[in-house]
mmCIF file of C-alpha atoms and ligand atoms in Angstrom:
data_model
loop_
_atom_site.group_PDB
_atom_site.id
_atom_site.type_symbol
_atom_site.label_atom_id
_atom_site.label_comp_id
_atom_site.label_asym_id
_atom_site.label_seq_id
_atom_site.Cartn_x
_atom_site.Cartn_y
_atom_site.Cartn_z
ATOM 1 C CA MET H 288 0.236 0.227 -0.024
ATOM 2 C CA GLU H 289 1.448 3.374 -0.890
ATOM 3 C CA ASN H 290 2.691 5.587 1.461
ATOM 4 C CA LYS H 291 -0.070 8.775 2.594
ATOM 5 C CA VAL H 292 0.967 12.161 3.791
ATOM 6 C CA LEU H 293 -1.460 14.938 5.417
ATOM 7 C CA ILE H 294 -0.250 19.056 4.016
ATOM 8 C CA ILE H 295 -1.742 21.110 6.422
ATOM 9 C CA TYR H 296 -1.873 24.399 5.464
ATOM 10 C CA THR H 297 -2.478 27.075 7.454
ATOM 11 C CA GLY H 298 -0.832 30.147 5.368
ATOM 12 C CA GLY H 299 2.222 31.844 5.615
ATOM 13 C CA THR H 300 4.318 33.157 2.897
ATOM 14 C CA ILE H 301 5.251 29.953 0.713
ATOM 15 C CA GLY H 302 1.358 30.862 0.062
ATOM 16 C CA MET H 303 0.768 34.358 -0.505
ATOM 17 C CA VAL H 304 0.371 36.384 -3.411
ATOM 18 C CA GLN H 305 0.875 39.956 -4.163
ATOM 19 C CA ASP H 306 -1.938 42.615 -3.682
ATOM 20 C CA GLU H 307 -2.336 45.851 -6.070
ATOM 21 C CA GLY H 308 -0.775 47.456 -3.451
ATOM 22 C CA GLY H 309 2.512 45.347 -3.127
ATOM 23 C CA SER H 310 2.016 43.734 0.192
ATOM 24 C CA LEU H 311 1.457 39.758 0.472
ATOM 25 C CA HIS H 312 -1.610 38.047 1.994
ATOM 26 C CA PRO H 313 -2.742 34.522 2.494
ATOM 27 C CA PHE H 314 -4.402 32.423 -1.054
ATOM 28 C CA ALA H 315 -5.842 28.874 -0.846
ATOM 29 C CA LEU H 316 -4.460 25.976 -1.286
ATOM 30 C CA ASP H 317 -5.242 24.643 -4.910
ATOM 31 C CA ARG H 318 -2.997 27.634 -5.912
ATOM 32 C CA ILE H 319 0.218 25.828 -4.526
ATOM 33 C CA TYR H 320 -0.491 22.398 -7.093
ATOM 34 C CA ASP H 321 -0.601 25.026 -9.789
ATOM 35 C CA ALA H 322 3.417 26.597 -8.290
ATOM 36 C CA VAL H 323 4.476 22.628 -7.331
ATOM 37 C CA PRO H 324 3.454 20.449 -10.982
ATOM 38 C CA GLN H 325 5.820 18.183 -9.307
ATOM 39 C CA LEU H 326 3.423 17.276 -6.057
ATOM 40 C CA LYS H 327 0.929 15.515 -8.441
ATOM 41 C CA HIS H 328 3.945 13.109 -9.624
ATOM 42 C CA CYS H 329 5.424 11.795 -6.575
ATOM 43 C CA SER H 330 5.302 8.215 -5.382
ATOM 44 C CA TYR H 331 3.026 8.386 -1.954
ATOM 45 C CA GLY H 332 -0.845 10.162 -1.824
ATOM 46 C CA ILE H 333 -1.174 13.625 -0.571
ATOM 47 C CA ASP H 334 -4.207 14.612 0.589
ATOM 48 C CA SER H 335 -4.790 18.085 2.212
ATOM 49 C CA VAL H 336 -6.798 20.090 4.655
ATOM 50 C CA THR H 337 -6.571 24.398 5.243
ATOM 51 C CA LEU H 338 -7.421 25.560 8.324
ATOM 52 C CA ASP H 339 -10.914 27.662 8.287
ATOM 53 C CA HIS H 340 -8.878 30.714 7.625
ATOM 54 C CA ILE H 341 -5.270 31.041 6.606
ATOM 55 C CA ILE H 342 -3.252 33.181 7.887
ATOM 56 C CA ASP H 343 -0.227 35.068 8.483
ATOM 57 C CA SER H 344 2.010 33.577 11.511
ATOM 58 C CA SER H 345 1.770 36.560 12.672
ATOM 59 C CA ASN H 346 -1.724 35.906 14.287
ATOM 60 C CA MET H 347 -0.971 31.905 14.626
ATOM 61 C CA THR H 348 -2.508 31.368 18.036
ATOM 62 C CA PRO H 349 -3.199 28.566 20.625
ATOM 63 C CA SER H 350 -6.693 27.827 19.712
ATOM 64 C CA LEU H 351 -5.419 27.007 16.427
ATOM 65 C CA TRP H 352 -1.992 25.125 18.224
ATOM 66 C CA VAL H 353 -5.301 23.444 19.675
ATOM 67 C CA ASP H 354 -6.639 23.028 16.028
ATOM 68 C CA ILE H 355 -3.788 21.944 14.155
ATOM 69 C CA ALA H 356 -2.923 19.135 16.679
ATOM 70 C CA SER H 357 -7.010 18.219 16.560
ATOM 71 C CA ILE H 358 -7.129 17.550 12.469
ATOM 72 C CA ILE H 359 -3.928 15.444 12.786
ATOM 73 C CA GLU H 360 -5.204 13.680 15.813
ATOM 74 C CA ARG H 361 -7.780 12.518 14.197
ATOM 75 C CA GLU H 362 -6.442 11.375 10.906
ATOM 76 C CA TYR H 363 -3.165 9.731 13.175
ATOM 77 C CA ASP H 364 -4.164 6.183 11.923
ATOM 78 C CA ARG H 365 -4.789 7.015 8.334
ATOM 79 C CA TYR H 366 -1.493 8.648 7.488
ATOM 80 C CA ASP H 367 2.347 7.894 7.765
ATOM 81 C CA GLY H 368 3.504 11.204 8.134
ATOM 82 C CA PHE H 369 2.205 14.925 8.202
ATOM 83 C CA VAL H 370 3.183 18.378 6.507
ATOM 84 C CA VAL H 371 2.277 21.619 8.337
ATOM 85 C CA LEU H 372 2.424 24.714 5.269
ATOM 86 C CA HIS H 373 3.695 27.780 8.190
ATOM 87 C CA GLY H 374 4.628 31.022 8.352
ATOM 88 C CA THR H 375 7.497 30.968 9.271
ATOM 89 C CA ASP H 376 7.642 34.071 12.087
ATOM 90 C CA THR H 377 5.589 31.372 14.456
ATOM 91 C CA MET H 378 6.860 27.886 13.761
ATOM 92 C CA ALA H 379 9.139 27.248 16.068
ATOM 93 C CA TYR H 380 6.793 28.752 18.587
ATOM 94 C CA THR H 381 3.941 26.526 16.791
ATOM 95 C CA ALA H 382 6.316 23.141 16.121
ATOM 96 C CA SER H 383 6.749 22.977 19.919
ATOM 97 C CA ALA H 384 3.676 23.658 21.953
ATOM 98 C CA LEU H 385 2.679 20.449 19.366
ATOM 99 C CA SER H 386 5.875 18.693 20.173
ATOM 100 C CA PHE H 387 3.929 19.183 24.065
ATOM 101 C CA MET H 388 0.798 18.006 23.470
ATOM 102 C CA PHE H 389 1.390 14.750 21.472
ATOM 103 C CA LYS H 390 3.121 11.981 23.918
ATOM 104 C CA ASN H 391 4.622 9.151 22.770
ATOM 105 C CA LEU H 392 4.129 10.411 19.108
ATOM 106 C CA ALA H 393 5.215 7.448 15.903
ATOM 107 C CA LYS H 394 4.999 9.457 13.413
ATOM 108 C CA PRO H 395 6.397 12.945 12.083
ATOM 109 C CA ILE H 396 4.825 16.038 11.577
ATOM 110 C CA VAL H 397 7.547 18.932 9.566
ATOM 111 C CA LEU H 398 6.545 21.726 9.765
ATOM 112 C CA THR H 399 7.198 23.910 6.629
ATOM 113 C CA GLY H 400 7.445 27.431 4.738
ATOM 114 C CA SER H 401 9.007 29.853 2.642
ATOM 115 C CA GLN H 402 10.811 33.265 2.600
ATOM 116 C CA LEU H 403 9.377 33.788 -1.286
ATOM 117 C CA PRO H 404 5.924 33.094 -1.904
ATOM 118 C CA LEU H 405 5.313 29.927 -3.814
ATOM 119 C CA GLY H 406 4.658 31.821 -7.287
ATOM 120 C CA MET H 407 7.605 34.269 -7.540
ATOM 121 C CA LEU H 408 10.579 32.666 -9.360
ATOM 122 C CA ARG H 409 13.237 32.113 -7.142
ATOM 123 C CA SER H 410 11.008 31.409 -4.413
ATOM 124 C CA ASP H 411 12.341 28.857 -1.728
ATOM 125 C CA GLY H 412 9.228 27.399 -0.920
ATOM 126 C CA ARG H 413 9.014 24.486 -3.836
ATOM 127 C CA GLU H 414 12.169 22.230 -2.468
ATOM 128 C CA ASN H 415 11.206 22.537 1.098
ATOM 129 C CA ILE H 416 7.248 21.506 0.744
ATOM 130 C CA ILE H 417 8.809 18.503 -1.193
ATOM 131 C CA CYS H 418 11.712 17.781 1.147
ATOM 132 C CA ALA H 419 9.141 18.070 3.691
ATOM 133 C CA LEU H 420 6.547 15.779 1.961
ATOM 134 C CA GLU H 421 9.740 13.090 1.477
ATOM 135 C CA ILE H 422 10.610 13.031 5.200
ATOM 136 C CA ALA H 423 6.916 12.991 6.204
ATOM 137 C CA SER H 424 5.851 10.054 4.180
ATOM 138 C CA ALA H 425 9.497 8.042 4.446
ATOM 139 C CA ARG H 426 7.776 5.146 6.444
ATOM 140 C CA MET H 427 11.750 3.857 6.265
ATOM 141 C CA ALA H 428 12.950 6.784 8.331
ATOM 142 C CA ALA H 429 9.715 7.051 9.861
ATOM 143 C CA ILE H 430 10.498 10.153 12.984
ATOM 144 C CA PRO H 431 9.002 10.247 15.548
ATOM 145 C CA GLU H 432 8.893 14.232 16.254
ATOM 146 C CA VAL H 433 7.568 17.159 15.509
ATOM 147 C CA CYS H 434 10.457 19.009 13.122
ATOM 148 C CA ILE H 435 11.111 21.505 11.295
ATOM 149 C CA PHE H 436 12.266 21.173 7.383
ATOM 150 C CA PHE H 437 14.207 24.284 6.034
ATOM 151 C CA GLU H 438 16.612 25.012 3.450
ATOM 152 C CA SER H 439 18.232 21.658 3.102
ATOM 153 C CA HIS H 440 18.139 20.695 7.127
ATOM 154 C CA LEU H 441 15.495 19.418 9.204
ATOM 155 C CA TYR H 442 16.002 20.369 12.881
ATOM 156 C CA ARG H 443 13.897 19.179 15.916
ATOM 157 C CA GLY H 444 11.108 21.801 16.503
ATOM 158 C CA ASN H 445 11.109 22.366 19.566
ATOM 159 C CA ARG H 446 15.199 23.179 19.472
ATOM 160 C CA SER H 447 14.308 25.442 16.574
ATOM 161 C CA THR H 448 15.021 29.225 16.108
ATOM 162 C CA LYS H 449 14.102 31.506 13.457
ATOM 163 C CA ILE H 450 17.610 33.339 13.182
ATOM 164 C CA SER H 451 16.483 35.522 9.697
ATOM 165 C CA ALA H 452 14.668 37.440 8.339
ATOM 166 C CA GLU H 453 16.421 38.253 4.901
ATOM 167 C CA ASN H 454 18.103 34.571 3.751
ATOM 168 C CA PHE H 455 16.621 31.318 2.804
ATOM 169 C CA ASP H 456 18.557 30.415 5.731
ATOM 170 C CA ALA H 457 16.018 31.476 8.490
ATOM 171 C CA PHE H 458 16.093 28.393 11.009
ATOM 172 C CA GLU H 459 18.803 27.625 13.412
ATOM 173 C CA SER H 460 18.870 25.020 16.235
ATOM 174 C CA PHE H 461 22.287 25.736 18.346
ATOM 175 C CA ASN H 462 21.583 23.437 20.501
ATOM 176 C CA TYR H 463 21.191 20.635 19.282
ATOM 177 C CA PRO H 464 22.452 19.125 15.580
ATOM 178 C CA SER H 465 20.014 18.415 12.455
ATOM 179 C CA LEU H 466 17.847 15.313 11.894
ATOM 180 C CA ALA H 467 18.552 15.418 8.736
ATOM 181 C CA LYS H 468 20.148 17.017 5.587
ATOM 182 C CA ALA H 469 18.863 17.079 1.975
ATOM 183 C CA GLY H 470 21.652 16.901 -0.271
ATOM 184 C CA ILE H 471 21.417 14.842 -3.626
ATOM 185 C CA SER H 472 20.269 12.414 -1.393
ATOM 186 C CA LEU H 473 18.390 12.409 2.383
ATOM 187 C CA SER H 474 20.575 11.683 4.995
ATOM 188 C CA PHE H 475 18.612 10.996 8.217
ATOM 189 C CA ARG H 476 21.021 10.811 11.375
ATOM 190 C CA ASN H 477 18.855 8.113 12.791
ATOM 191 C CA HIS H 478 20.959 8.444 16.116
ATOM 192 C CA LEU H 479 19.848 11.345 17.373
ATOM 193 C CA PHE H 480 15.983 11.558 16.445
ATOM 194 C CA LEU H 481 13.832 10.476 19.532
ATOM 195 C CA PRO H 482 13.411 6.677 20.914
ATOM 196 C CA LYS H 483 10.645 5.169 19.345
ATOM 197 C CA PRO H 484 7.460 5.552 21.748
ATOM 198 C CA THR H 485 6.764 2.090 23.381
ATOM 199 C CA GLU H 486 2.968 3.390 24.598
ATOM 200 C CA PRO H 487 0.138 4.680 23.096
ATOM 201 C CA LEU H 488 0.117 8.313 21.722
ATOM 202 C CA THR H 489 -1.631 11.009 24.136
ATOM 203 C CA VAL H 490 -2.999 14.765 23.741
ATOM 204 C CA ARG H 491 -3.533 16.372 25.606
ATOM 205 C CA LYS H 492 -4.495 19.909 24.232
ATOM 206 C CA ARG H 493 -4.875 22.923 26.913
ATOM 207 C CA PHE H 494 -2.155 25.961 27.269
ATOM 208 C CA ASP H 495 -2.819 28.654 29.897
ATOM 209 C CA THR H 496 -1.636 32.373 28.680
ATOM 210 C CA ARG H 497 -1.780 34.223 31.768
ATOM 211 C CA VAL H 498 2.629 34.280 31.462
ATOM 212 C CA ALA H 499 4.352 36.866 30.406
ATOM 213 C CA ILE H 500 8.429 37.448 29.520
ATOM 214 C CA LEU H 501 10.733 39.389 30.704
ATOM 215 C CA LYS H 502 13.920 40.566 29.234
ATOM 216 C CA LEU H 503 16.242 42.052 31.427
ATOM 217 C CA PHE H 504 18.913 44.713 30.215
ATOM 218 C CA PRO H 505 21.094 46.587 32.459
ATOM 219 C CA GLY H 506 18.944 49.743 33.663
ATOM 220 C CA ILE H 507 16.136 47.512 33.820
ATOM 221 C CA GLY H 508 13.643 49.272 36.941
ATOM 222 C CA PRO H 509 11.572 48.157 40.140
ATOM 223 C CA GLU H 510 8.864 50.291 37.570
ATOM 224 C CA VAL H 511 8.444 47.856 34.871
ATOM 225 C CA VAL H 512 9.479 44.623 36.646
ATOM 226 C CA GLY H 513 6.763 45.042 39.439
ATOM 227 C CA ALA H 514 4.115 46.201 36.816
ATOM 228 C CA LEU H 515 5.153 43.198 35.180
ATOM 229 C CA LEU H 516 5.085 40.492 38.638
ATOM 230 C CA SER H 517 1.409 42.262 39.155
ATOM 231 C CA THR H 518 -0.448 41.719 35.458
ATOM 232 C CA PRO H 519 -3.751 40.149 37.374
ATOM 233 C CA GLY H 520 -3.857 36.299 37.127
ATOM 234 C CA LEU H 521 -0.521 35.432 36.198
ATOM 235 C CA GLN H 522 1.104 31.986 36.752
ATOM 236 C CA GLY H 523 3.952 32.008 35.664
ATOM 237 C CA VAL H 524 7.236 34.145 33.830
ATOM 238 C CA VAL H 525 10.358 33.049 31.651
ATOM 239 C CA ILE H 526 12.824 34.990 32.644
ATOM 240 C CA GLU H 527 15.420 36.157 29.669
ATOM 241 C CA THR H 528 18.960 36.600 31.624
ATOM 242 C CA TYR H 529 22.390 37.398 30.904
ATOM 243 C CA GLY H 530 25.054 34.326 29.664
ATOM 244 C CA SER H 531 24.977 31.407 31.733
ATOM 245 C CA GLY H 532 21.560 32.564 33.735
ATOM 246 C CA ASN H 533 22.329 35.511 35.494
ATOM 247 C CA ALA H 534 20.631 38.577 36.741
ATOM 248 C CA PRO H 535 21.266 41.480 38.758
ATOM 249 C CA THR H 536 21.997 40.863 42.758
ATOM 250 C CA ASP H 537 20.585 44.450 43.420
ATOM 251 C CA PRO H 538 17.881 43.846 46.468
ATOM 252 C CA TRP H 539 14.870 45.048 44.801
ATOM 253 C CA PHE H 540 14.804 42.541 42.294
ATOM 254 C CA ILE H 541 15.729 39.268 44.256
ATOM 255 C CA SER H 542 12.738 40.549 46.735
ATOM 256 C CA ALA H 543 10.323 41.536 43.629
ATOM 257 C CA LEU H 544 10.641 37.381 41.987
ATOM 258 C CA GLU H 545 10.760 35.549 45.849
ATOM 259 C CA GLU H 546 7.627 38.126 46.301
ATOM 260 C CA ALA H 547 6.228 36.558 43.312
ATOM 261 C CA ILE H 548 7.016 33.277 44.169
ATOM 262 C CA SER H 549 5.238 33.344 46.782
ATOM 263 C CA ARG H 550 2.599 33.957 45.380
ATOM 264 C CA GLY H 551 2.914 30.573 43.170
ATOM 265 C CA ILE H 552 4.017 32.244 40.208
ATOM 266 C CA ILE H 553 6.619 30.195 38.460
ATOM 267 C CA ILE H 554 9.437 31.564 36.993
ATOM 268 C CA LEU H 555 11.503 29.752 34.324
ATOM 269 C CA ASN H 556 15.407 31.253 33.704
ATOM 270 C CA VAL H 557 16.491 31.231 29.974
ATOM 271 C CA THR H 558 18.979 32.953 28.757
ATOM 272 C CA GLN H 559 19.338 35.692 26.347
ATOM 273 C CA CYS H 560 22.179 33.995 24.396
ATOM 274 C CA LYS H 561 21.164 31.516 20.937
ATOM 275 C CA ALA H 562 23.857 28.766 22.651
ATOM 276 C CA GLY H 563 24.482 27.128 25.496
ATOM 277 C CA ALA H 564 22.405 26.790 29.150
ATOM 278 C CA VAL H 565 21.428 28.039 32.475
ATOM 279 C CA LYS H 566 23.467 26.691 34.733
ATOM 280 C CA MET H 567 22.093 28.153 38.212
ATOM 281 C CA ARG H 568 24.976 28.617 40.743
ATOM 282 C CA GLN H 569 27.512 28.654 38.173
ATOM 283 C CA TYR H 570 28.267 32.739 39.233
ATOM 284 C CA GLU H 571 27.634 34.311 41.913
ATOM 285 C CA ALA H 572 24.709 36.219 40.080
ATOM 286 C CA SER H 573 22.480 33.074 40.527
ATOM 287 C CA CYS H 574 23.155 32.010 43.486
ATOM 288 C CA ASP H 575 20.488 34.725 44.757
ATOM 289 C CA MET H 576 17.791 32.715 42.166
ATOM 290 C CA ASP H 577 18.410 29.474 43.182
ATOM 291 C CA ARG H 578 17.803 29.912 46.555
ATOM 292 C CA ILE H 579 14.141 31.827 46.154
ATOM 293 C CA GLY H 580 13.209 28.876 43.444
ATOM 294 C CA VAL H 581 13.332 30.102 40.289
ATOM 295 C CA VAL H 582 13.638 27.089 37.589
ATOM 296 C CA GLY H 583 16.533 27.088 35.112
ATOM 297 C CA ALA H 584 15.617 25.515 31.941
ATOM 298 C CA GLY H 585 19.540 24.519 30.917
ATOM 299 C CA ASP H 586 19.882 25.426 26.849
ATOM 300 C CA ILE H 587 16.064 25.221 26.162
ATOM 301 C CA THR H 588 15.121 28.136 23.199
ATOM 302 C CA LEU H 589 12.665 30.860 23.929
ATOM 303 C CA GLU H 590 9.965 28.992 22.310
ATOM 304 C CA ALA H 591 10.415 25.972 23.979
ATOM 305 C CA ALA H 592 10.589 27.976 26.844
ATOM 306 C CA ILE H 593 7.424 30.020 26.925
ATOM 307 C CA THR H 594 4.950 27.126 25.493
ATOM 308 C CA LYS H 595 6.166 24.364 28.144
ATOM 309 C CA LEU H 596 4.951 26.756 30.444
ATOM 310 C CA MET H 597 2.145 27.293 28.605
ATOM 311 C CA TYR H 598 1.780 23.946 27.641
ATOM 312 C CA LEU H 599 2.093 22.615 31.926
ATOM 313 C CA LEU H 600 0.367 25.180 33.583
ATOM 314 C CA GLY H 601 -2.799 24.541 31.457
ATOM 315 C CA ASN H 602 -2.730 20.428 31.828
ATOM 316 C CA PHE H 603 -1.478 20.564 35.495
ATOM 317 C CA PRO H 604 -3.469 23.412 36.620
ATOM 318 C CA GLY H 605 -2.683 23.130 40.934
ATOM 319 C CA ASP H 606 0.561 20.685 40.985
ATOM 320 C CA ARG H 607 3.180 23.827 41.027
ATOM 321 C CA GLU H 608 5.290 20.721 42.365
ATOM 322 C CA HIS H 609 4.757 18.783 39.658
ATOM 323 C CA ILE H 610 5.261 22.100 37.104
ATOM 324 C CA ARG H 611 8.595 22.672 38.514
ATOM 325 C CA GLN H 612 10.325 18.966 38.768
ATOM 326 C CA ARG H 613 8.801 18.790 34.373
ATOM 327 C CA LEU H 614 10.606 22.493 33.281
ATOM 328 C CA GLY H 615 13.778 21.025 34.870
ATOM 329 C CA GLN H 616 13.107 18.095 32.960
ATOM 330 C CA SER H 617 12.806 17.081 28.609
ATOM 331 C CA LEU H 618 9.758 16.230 27.821
ATOM 332 C CA ARG H 619 10.397 15.892 24.359
ATOM 333 C CA GLY H 620 13.948 16.168 24.006
ATOM 334 C CA GLU H 621 13.703 20.239 24.497
ATOM 335 C CA ILE H 622 16.787 20.815 26.755
ATOM 336 C CA SER H 623 20.346 18.156 27.050
ATOM 337 C CA LEU H 624 20.025 17.269 30.302
HETATM 338 N N1 LIG T 2180 4.452 37.225 8.025
HETATM 339 C C1 LIG T 2180 4.576 35.637 7.754
HETATM 340 C C2 LIG T 2180 4.588 34.981 8.344
HETATM 341 O O1 LIG T 2180 4.921 34.229 9.288
HETATM 342 C C3 LIG T 2180 6.293 35.271 6.862
HETATM 343 C C4 LIG T 2180 6.511 34.135 6.858
HETATM 344 O O2 LIG T 2180 6.298 32.964 6.831
HETATM 345 O O3 LIG T 2180 7.699 33.162 6.226
HETATM 346 O O4 LIG T 2180 2.972 33.842 8.301
#
C-alpha cells in the first residue's frame, strides 16, 4: 500500500500573493498545486486540509495550535506523516507547542514554509515543501518527532529558532544537531531522533496563556519589573537572563521575584544567548535566584520555554511542584540533560 501524507495548510508566505498595493496576503491551497506541479507525480498519496481561516503566522494563537493538533489526532491512523505549511514568523512556537501536545508520537509532523511565495520564480518554497513531504512520507525513517524543514535541514521543532528575515537559511538549532540533511539524497541521522514510543499516543490540548516574558537589560528598574509581576492572574514568567543564567543581585530585584514566587507564580530562567545553557549557581549572580526558587531551564529555546510553561500550567493546574519538576526535565528532547 502506498504511503500517505496529509498537508495541513495554515497560511504564511509560502502561499501568499501580492495585492495591487504590493502587500502579501494568503491565498487558497489549490493554487499551491499549480505552483508545484511535481506534487502530482510523487510516489506517495497526498491529501490536504486548510484551516478555516488561513493566516499570516503573526496571528497564530494557542487555540489554532489546538485546531492543528485536533486535525492530526483525528487523521493519525490514516496517514504515515503530516506536513504543516506555516508562516516562518511563529513556526518555532507552533512546532514547540505541538511537540508538547503529542506524547508518544510515532509519526513525523514536519512544519515548513518559505521566505518567498511559491508563485515567485526564485521561491524557496518548492524545495522546502517537496523535501518536507519526502521526509513525512518516508516510512523507513519514520521520525517520531515534530520537526521543522528549512533550506536543506531538518531540525527538531522545539530546538529551532528563526534567525533571519532575509536569508533562505532562516532557521537554526543552536543546541542540538540537525536530524537530517537534504543533499543529492536525504541523509537521516537516526541516532539523533527521539526513541520510538512504546506507549500509545496521548494528545493534551490545554494552554494557560497567563504568562509573560521578562527580558533583562542593564538599567531595568523596579517599576517595569513590578508592573509585569503584578499583572492580574499571572501564573508564570520566563525571565531572559544574561549568559549562563545571571541577573542583577540588587535586593529590590531579588525581593520582587521572591514575592511573586510566594504568590505561586512560577519563574523560569532562560538565557538570552542563542547557544549554551543556564547553569544556576555557576556565578554568584544566579545564586540568589536559585535560593528563592527560580527554575533553571538549561539550554531550552525561548520559544520552547514559553510554550512548555503554557502547556504545563494548562494541563496540570494546581500542581506547582509537578510543573516545577517537569520544567527542569526534558519532555520531548527540548533540553539537554
Ligand atoms: N509573515 C509571514 C508569516 O509568518 C512570514 C513567512 O511566512 O515567512 O506568516
